[in-house]
Coordinates of C-alpha atoms and ligand atoms in Angstrom, one line a residue:
X108 CA 13.7 -9.1 22.5
X109 CA 10.3 -10.7 23.2
X110 CA 7.9 -10.0 20.3
X111 CA 4.5 -11.3 19.2
X112 CA 3.8 -11.8 15.5
X113 CA 0.3 -12.1 14.0
X114 CA -0.4 -13.2 10.5
X115 CA 1.6 -15.9 8.7
X116 CA 0.6 -15.4 5.1
X117 CA 3.0 -15.0 2.1
X118 CA 4.6 -12.0 3.7
X119 CA 4.2 -12.6 7.5
X120 CA 5.7 -16.1 7.5
X121 CA 9.0 -14.9 6.1
X122 CA 9.1 -11.9 8.4
X123 CA 8.5 -14.0 11.4
X124 CA 11.3 -16.3 10.3
X125 CA 13.6 -13.3 9.9
X126 CA 12.8 -12.3 13.5
X127 CA 13.7 -15.8 14.7
X128 CA 16.9 -15.9 12.7
X129 CA 18.0 -12.5 14.2
X130 CA 17.7 -14.1 17.7
X131 CA 14.4 -12.6 18.8
X132 CA 12.0 -14.5 21.0
X133 CA 8.9 -14.8 18.9
X134 CA 5.3 -15.8 19.8
X135 CA 3.2 -16.3 16.7
X136 CA -0.5 -16.5 16.0
X137 CA -2.3 -17.2 12.7
X138 CA -6.0 -17.7 12.0
X139 CA -5.2 -21.0 10.2
X140 CA -3.2 -22.6 13.0
X141 CA -1.5 -25.2 10.8
X142 CA 0.6 -22.4 9.1
X143 CA 2.3 -21.7 12.4
X144 CA 3.6 -25.2 12.9
X145 CA 6.8 -24.9 10.9
X146 CA 7.7 -21.8 12.9
X147 CA 7.1 -23.8 16.1
X148 CA 9.7 -26.2 14.8
X149 CA 12.1 -23.2 14.3
X150 CA 11.7 -22.2 17.9
X151 CA 8.6 -19.9 18.0
X152 CA 6.0 -20.2 20.6
X153 CA 2.5 -20.6 19.2
X154 CA -0.3 -18.5 20.8
X155 CA -3.9 -19.5 20.8
X156 CA -5.3 -15.9 20.3
X157 CA -3.8 -12.6 18.9
X158 CA -4.2 -11.1 22.5
X159 CA -2.0 -13.9 23.9
X160 CA 0.7 -13.2 21.2
X161 CA 0.6 -9.5 22.2
X162 CA 1.4 -10.3 25.8
X163 CA 5.1 -10.1 24.7
X164 CA 4.6 -6.4 25.1
X165 CA 5.3 -5.5 21.5
X166 CA 3.4 -7.1 18.8
X167 CA 3.7 -6.9 15.0
X168 CA 0.9 -7.8 12.6
X169 CA 0.9 -8.6 8.9
X170 CA -2.6 -9.3 7.7
X171 CA -4.6 -9.2 4.5
X172 CA -6.7 -6.1 4.8
X173 CA -8.7 -3.7 7.0
X174 CA -11.2 -6.4 7.9
X175 CA -8.5 -8.8 9.2
X176 CA -6.6 -6.1 11.1
X177 CA -9.8 -4.8 12.7
X178 CA -10.7 -8.3 13.8
X179 CA -7.3 -9.0 15.3
X180 CA -7.2 -5.6 17.1
X181 CA -10.8 -5.1 18.2
X182 CA -12.3 -8.6 18.1
X183 CA -12.8 -11.2 20.8
X184 CA -9.4 -12.5 21.9
X185 CA -7.8 -9.6 20.1
X186 CA -4.9 -7.4 21.0
X187 CA -6.9 -4.7 22.9
X188 CA -8.7 -7.4 24.9
X189 CA -5.7 -9.5 25.7
X190 CA -2.9 -7.0 26.1
X191 CA -4.1 -3.4 25.9
X192 CA -0.7 -2.2 27.0
X193 CA 1.2 -3.7 24.1
X194 CA 2.8 -1.5 21.5
X195 CA 1.3 -2.5 18.1
X196 CA 3.5 -2.4 15.0
X197 CA 1.1 -2.7 12.1
X198 CA 2.8 -3.8 8.8
X199 CA -0.3 -4.5 6.7
X200 CA -1.3 -2.3 3.8
X201 CA -4.5 -0.8 5.2
X202 CA -6.5 2.4 4.9
X203 CA -5.6 5.7 6.3
X204 CA -8.9 5.7 8.1
X205 CA -8.2 2.4 10.0
X206 CA -4.7 3.6 10.9
X207 CA -6.3 6.7 12.5
X208 CA -9.0 4.6 14.3
X209 CA -6.4 2.2 15.7
X210 CA -4.0 5.0 16.8
X211 CA -6.9 6.5 18.8
X212 CA -8.0 3.2 20.3
X213 CA -4.5 2.1 21.3
X214 CA -3.8 5.5 22.9
X215 CA -7.1 5.3 24.8
X216 CA -6.0 1.8 26.1
X217 CA -2.7 3.3 27.4
X218 CA -0.6 2.0 24.5
X219 CA 0.3 3.1 21.0
X220 CA 0.4 2.3 17.3
X221 CA 3.4 2.3 15.0
X222 CA 2.5 1.9 11.3
X223 CA 5.2 0.1 9.5
X224 CA 4.0 -1.1 6.0
X225 CA 6.7 -2.5 3.7
X226 CA 7.9 -2.6 0.2
X227 CA 9.2 -5.9 -1.1
X228 CA 7.7 -9.2 -2.1
X229 CA 7.6 -12.5 -0.2
X230 CA 11.2 -13.4 -1.2
X231 CA 12.4 -10.1 0.3
X232 CA 10.4 -10.9 3.5
X233 CA 12.1 -14.3 3.7
X234 CA 15.6 -12.9 3.2
X235 CA 15.1 -9.8 5.5
X236 CA 15.5 -7.4 2.5
X237 CA 12.2 -5.5 2.9
X238 CA 12.0 -1.7 2.9
X239 CA 10.2 -0.6 6.1
X240 CA 8.2 2.7 6.0
X241 CA 7.5 3.7 9.6
X242 CA 5.6 6.4 11.4
X243 CA 4.7 7.0 15.0
X244 CA 6.1 8.7 18.1
X245 CA 9.9 8.8 18.4
X246 CA 10.2 6.6 21.5
X247 CA 7.9 4.0 20.0
X248 CA 9.9 4.0 16.8
X249 CA 13.1 3.6 18.8
X250 CA 11.6 0.6 20.6
X251 CA 10.6 -1.1 17.3
X252 CA 13.9 -0.3 15.5
X253 CA 15.7 -3.6 16.3
X254 CA 12.7 -5.4 14.8
X255 CA 12.9 -3.3 11.6
X256 CA 16.6 -4.1 11.4
X257 CA 15.8 -7.8 11.6
X258 CA 13.4 -7.8 8.8
X259 CA 14.5 -5.1 6.4
X260 CA 17.4 -3.7 4.5
X261 CA 16.4 -0.1 5.2
X262 CA 13.9 1.8 7.2
X263 CA 12.4 5.2 6.5
X264 CA 10.7 7.3 9.2
X265 CA 8.1 9.5 7.6
X266 CA 6.4 11.2 10.5
X267 CA 5.0 11.0 14.0
X268 CA 1.4 10.2 13.0
X269 CA 1.1 6.5 12.1
X270 CA -1.3 7.0 9.2
X271 CA 1.4 9.0 7.3
X272 CA 3.3 5.7 6.7
X273 CA 0.1 4.1 5.3
X274 CA -0.3 7.0 2.9
X275 CA 3.2 6.6 1.6
X276 CA 2.7 2.9 1.1
X277 CA -0.5 3.5 -0.8
X278 CA 1.2 6.1 -3.0
X279 CA 3.9 3.6 -3.7
X280 CA 1.5 0.9 -4.7
X281 CA -0.3 3.3 -6.9
X282 CA 3.1 3.9 -8.7
X283 CA 3.7 0.2 -9.0
X284 CA 0.3 -0.3 -10.7
X285 CA 0.9 2.7 -12.9
X286 CA 4.3 1.5 -13.9
X287 CA 3.0 -2.0 -14.7
X288 CA 0.3 -0.4 -16.9
X289 CA 2.9 1.7 -18.7
X290 CA 5.3 -1.3 -19.1
X291 CA 2.6 -3.5 -20.5
X292 CA 1.5 -0.8 -23.0
X293 CA 5.1 -0.2 -24.2
X294 CA 5.7 -3.9 -24.5
X295 CA 2.4 -4.4 -26.4
X296 CA 3.5 -1.7 -28.8
X297 CA 6.9 -3.3 -29.3
X298 CA 5.5 -6.8 -29.7
X299 CA 2.9 -5.8 -32.3
X300 CA 5.6 -4.1 -34.2
X301 CA 7.8 -7.2 -34.1
X302 CA 10.1 -6.3 -31.1
X303 CA 10.3 -9.0 -28.5
X304 CA 9.3 -8.1 -24.9
X305 CA 12.7 -9.3 -23.7
X306 CA 14.5 -7.0 -26.1
X307 CA 12.4 -4.0 -25.3
X308 CA 12.9 -4.5 -21.6
X309 CA 16.6 -5.0 -21.9
X310 CA 16.9 -1.6 -23.6
X311 CA 14.6 0.3 -21.4
X312 CA 15.8 -1.2 -18.1
X313 CA 19.4 -0.9 -19.3
X314 CA 19.2 2.8 -20.2
X315 CA 16.8 5.3 -18.5
X316 CA 14.4 3.1 -16.6
X317 CA 16.6 0.8 -14.5
X318 CA 14.5 0.8 -11.3
X319 CA 13.7 -2.4 -9.4
X320 CA 10.0 -2.1 -10.3
X321 CA 10.8 -1.9 -14.1
X322 CA 13.3 -4.8 -13.8
X323 CA 11.1 -7.0 -11.7
X324 CA 7.6 -6.3 -13.0
X325 CA 9.0 -6.1 -16.5
X326 CA 10.4 -9.5 -16.0
X327 CA 7.1 -10.9 -14.8
X328 CA 5.4 -9.5 -18.0
X329 CA 8.3 -10.7 -20.2
X330 CA 8.1 -14.3 -18.8
X331 CA 4.3 -14.2 -18.2
X332 CA 5.2 -15.3 -14.6
X333 CA 1.9 -14.6 -13.0
X334 CA 1.4 -17.9 -11.1
X335 CA 1.8 -18.7 -8.3
X336 CA 1.0 -15.2 -7.2
X337 CA 3.6 -13.4 -5.0
X338 CA 1.0 -10.6 -4.5
X339 CA -2.4 -11.9 -5.3
X340 CA -4.5 -9.7 -7.7
X341 CA -7.5 -9.3 -5.2
X342 CA -5.1 -7.8 -2.6
X343 CA -3.7 -5.5 -5.2
X344 CA -7.3 -4.5 -6.1
X345 CA -7.9 -3.8 -2.4
X346 CA -4.8 -1.5 -2.3
X347 CA -6.0 0.5 -5.3
X348 CA -9.4 0.9 -3.7
X349 CA -7.6 2.3 -0.6
X350 CA -5.6 4.7 -2.8
X351 CA -8.9 5.9 -4.3
X352 CA -10.4 6.4 -0.9
X353 CA -7.5 8.4 0.4
X354 CA -7.4 10.5 -2.9
X355 CA -11.2 11.2 -2.6
X356 CA -10.8 12.2 1.1
X357 CA -7.9 14.5 0.2
X358 CA -9.6 15.8 -3.0
X359 CA -6.7 14.7 -5.3
X360 CA -7.7 13.4 -8.8
X361 CA -5.7 10.3 -9.9
X362 CA -6.9 9.6 -13.4
X363 CA -4.2 7.0 -14.0
X364 CA -5.5 5.0 -11.0
X365 CA -8.8 4.3 -12.8
X366 CA -7.0 2.8 -15.9
X367 CA -4.8 0.5 -14.0
X368 CA -7.6 -0.5 -11.6
X369 CA -10.0 -1.4 -14.4
X370 CA -7.3 -3.5 -16.2
X371 CA -6.7 -5.3 -12.9
X372 CA -10.4 -5.9 -12.4
X373 CA -10.7 -7.3 -16.0
X374 CA -7.8 -9.6 -15.4
X375 CA -9.4 -11.0 -12.2
X376 CA -12.7 -11.4 -14.0
X377 CA -11.1 -13.4 -16.9
X378 CA -8.1 -15.1 -15.3
X379 CA -9.3 -15.7 -11.8
X380 CA -8.6 -14.7 -8.2
X381 CA -5.3 -16.6 -7.9
X382 CA -3.3 -14.7 -10.4
X383 CA -0.5 -12.1 -9.5
X384 CA -1.5 -8.4 -9.7
X385 CA 1.2 -7.8 -12.3
X386 CA -1.1 -9.8 -14.7
X387 CA -3.0 -6.6 -15.2
X388 CA -0.7 -6.6 -18.2
X389 CA -2.7 -9.4 -19.7
X390 CA -5.7 -7.0 -20.2
X391 CA -3.4 -4.5 -21.9
X392 CA -2.2 -7.2 -24.3
X393 CA -5.7 -8.4 -24.9
X394 CA -6.8 -4.9 -25.8
X395 CA -4.1 -4.8 -28.5
X396 CA -5.3 -8.1 -29.9
X397 CA -2.3 -9.9 -28.5
X398 CA -2.2 -12.9 -26.2
Ligands
NAP250 P1 -1.8 -13.4 2.4 O1 -0.7 -14.4 2.0 O2 -3.1 -13.5 1.8 O3 -1.9 -13.6 4.0 C1 -2.9 -12.9 4.7 C2 -2.9 -13.2 6.1 O4 -4.0 -12.5 6.8 C3 -3.0 -14.6 6.5 O5 -2.2 -14.9 7.7 C4 -4.4 -14.8 6.8 O6 -4.7 -15.9 7.7 C5 -4.7 -13.5 7.5 N1 -6.1 -13.2 7.6 C6 -7.0 -12.9 6.5 N2 -8.2 -12.6 7.0 C7 -8.2 -12.7 8.3 C8 -9.1 -12.5 9.4 N3 -10.4 -12.1 9.1 N4 -8.7 -12.7 10.6 C9 -7.5 -13.0 10.9 N5 -6.5 -13.2 10.0 C10 -6.8 -13.1 8.7 O7 -1.3 -11.9 2.2 P2 0.2 -11.3 2.1 O8 0.6 -11.4 0.6 O9 1.0 -12.0 3.1 O10 -0.1 -9.8 2.4 C11 -0.2 -9.4 3.8 C12 -0.3 -7.8 3.8 O11 1.0 -7.4 3.2 C13 -1.4 -7.2 2.9 O12 -1.9 -6.1 3.5 C14 -0.7 -6.9 1.6 O13 -1.3 -5.8 0.9 C15 0.7 -6.5 2.1 N6 1.9 -6.6 1.2 C16 2.0 -7.7 0.4 C17 3.1 -7.8 -0.4 C18 3.2 -9.0 -1.3 O14 4.0 -8.9 -2.3 N7 2.6 -10.1 -1.1 C19 4.1 -6.8 -0.4 C20 3.9 -5.8 0.4 C21 2.8 -5.7 1.3 P3 -5.0 -17.4 7.1 O15 -3.7 -18.0 6.9 O16 -5.8 -18.0 8.1 O17 -5.7 -17.2 5.8

């Protein structure tokens, strides 16, 4: 089918490629135009504005944060200005508040929003192995389903209000940060007592804790594989801020959130903006007097 795709960063580039590989006709737009060129060589049409990409009638977006998404939707040359009738499938990790605002604005323009944030890192985006978490009205979800099949290994429908998918995604990222914190603390304990990180991870992941997050994030910590970032620490910090905003709005205390967030902030302050968010483990190790 004809689809527009906006945002060709670490995640979006691979997703757009998966759409092309699945045989869809894709029109792409990215703020930094040069990043679109390789996709042009793969058969994508390159649009000059987000609104032009949305003229395909259905448009997916995968952008950094609320600010980027709001600019692409509401800004000059944006989706609402260029193609108000287009169904917008928003895949970015954004706030519940922005998802609600966009749903209202798209409905007012005679169109609709589907929220479809994803679990999975850039390698999963490139190999069409993402998990898609979608919410929106049934007919709109049906329309987007072939696109989800093209980019993911499994889709979950969580409700008919788009923001519900964003809330699930934020809850998941809270769990990833909390699990990273816990893994780092356990590994620091082992290492200071003379048990290598690799051995500790082998036992824990091979017995009661064999989840993809423990395996993968435990592997990053074991190997200190924090650069280049698959998910940059400042984006992770943004997600934890959005978790906190949702929790405050809903009056849900999340004490664990503060611990992981402060360790991530410390890592960014000391190790810089380019590092992966799993490097919050470095702050835990430093706190134990380890490297
Ligand atoms: P990224 O590599 O930093 O890419 C960000 C994209 O947003 C780029 O295309 C960038 O354009 C664009 N952008 C930023 N500010 C903009 C603005 N003001 N106007 C227009 N475009 C703007 O980020 P990513 O890792 O692909 O992440 C994208 C989204 O997926 C985020 O919401 C993230 O939380 C979520 N996510 C990431 C992962 C992961 O492991 N990386 C996993 C799941 C979900 P330029 O190329 O011009 O900079």
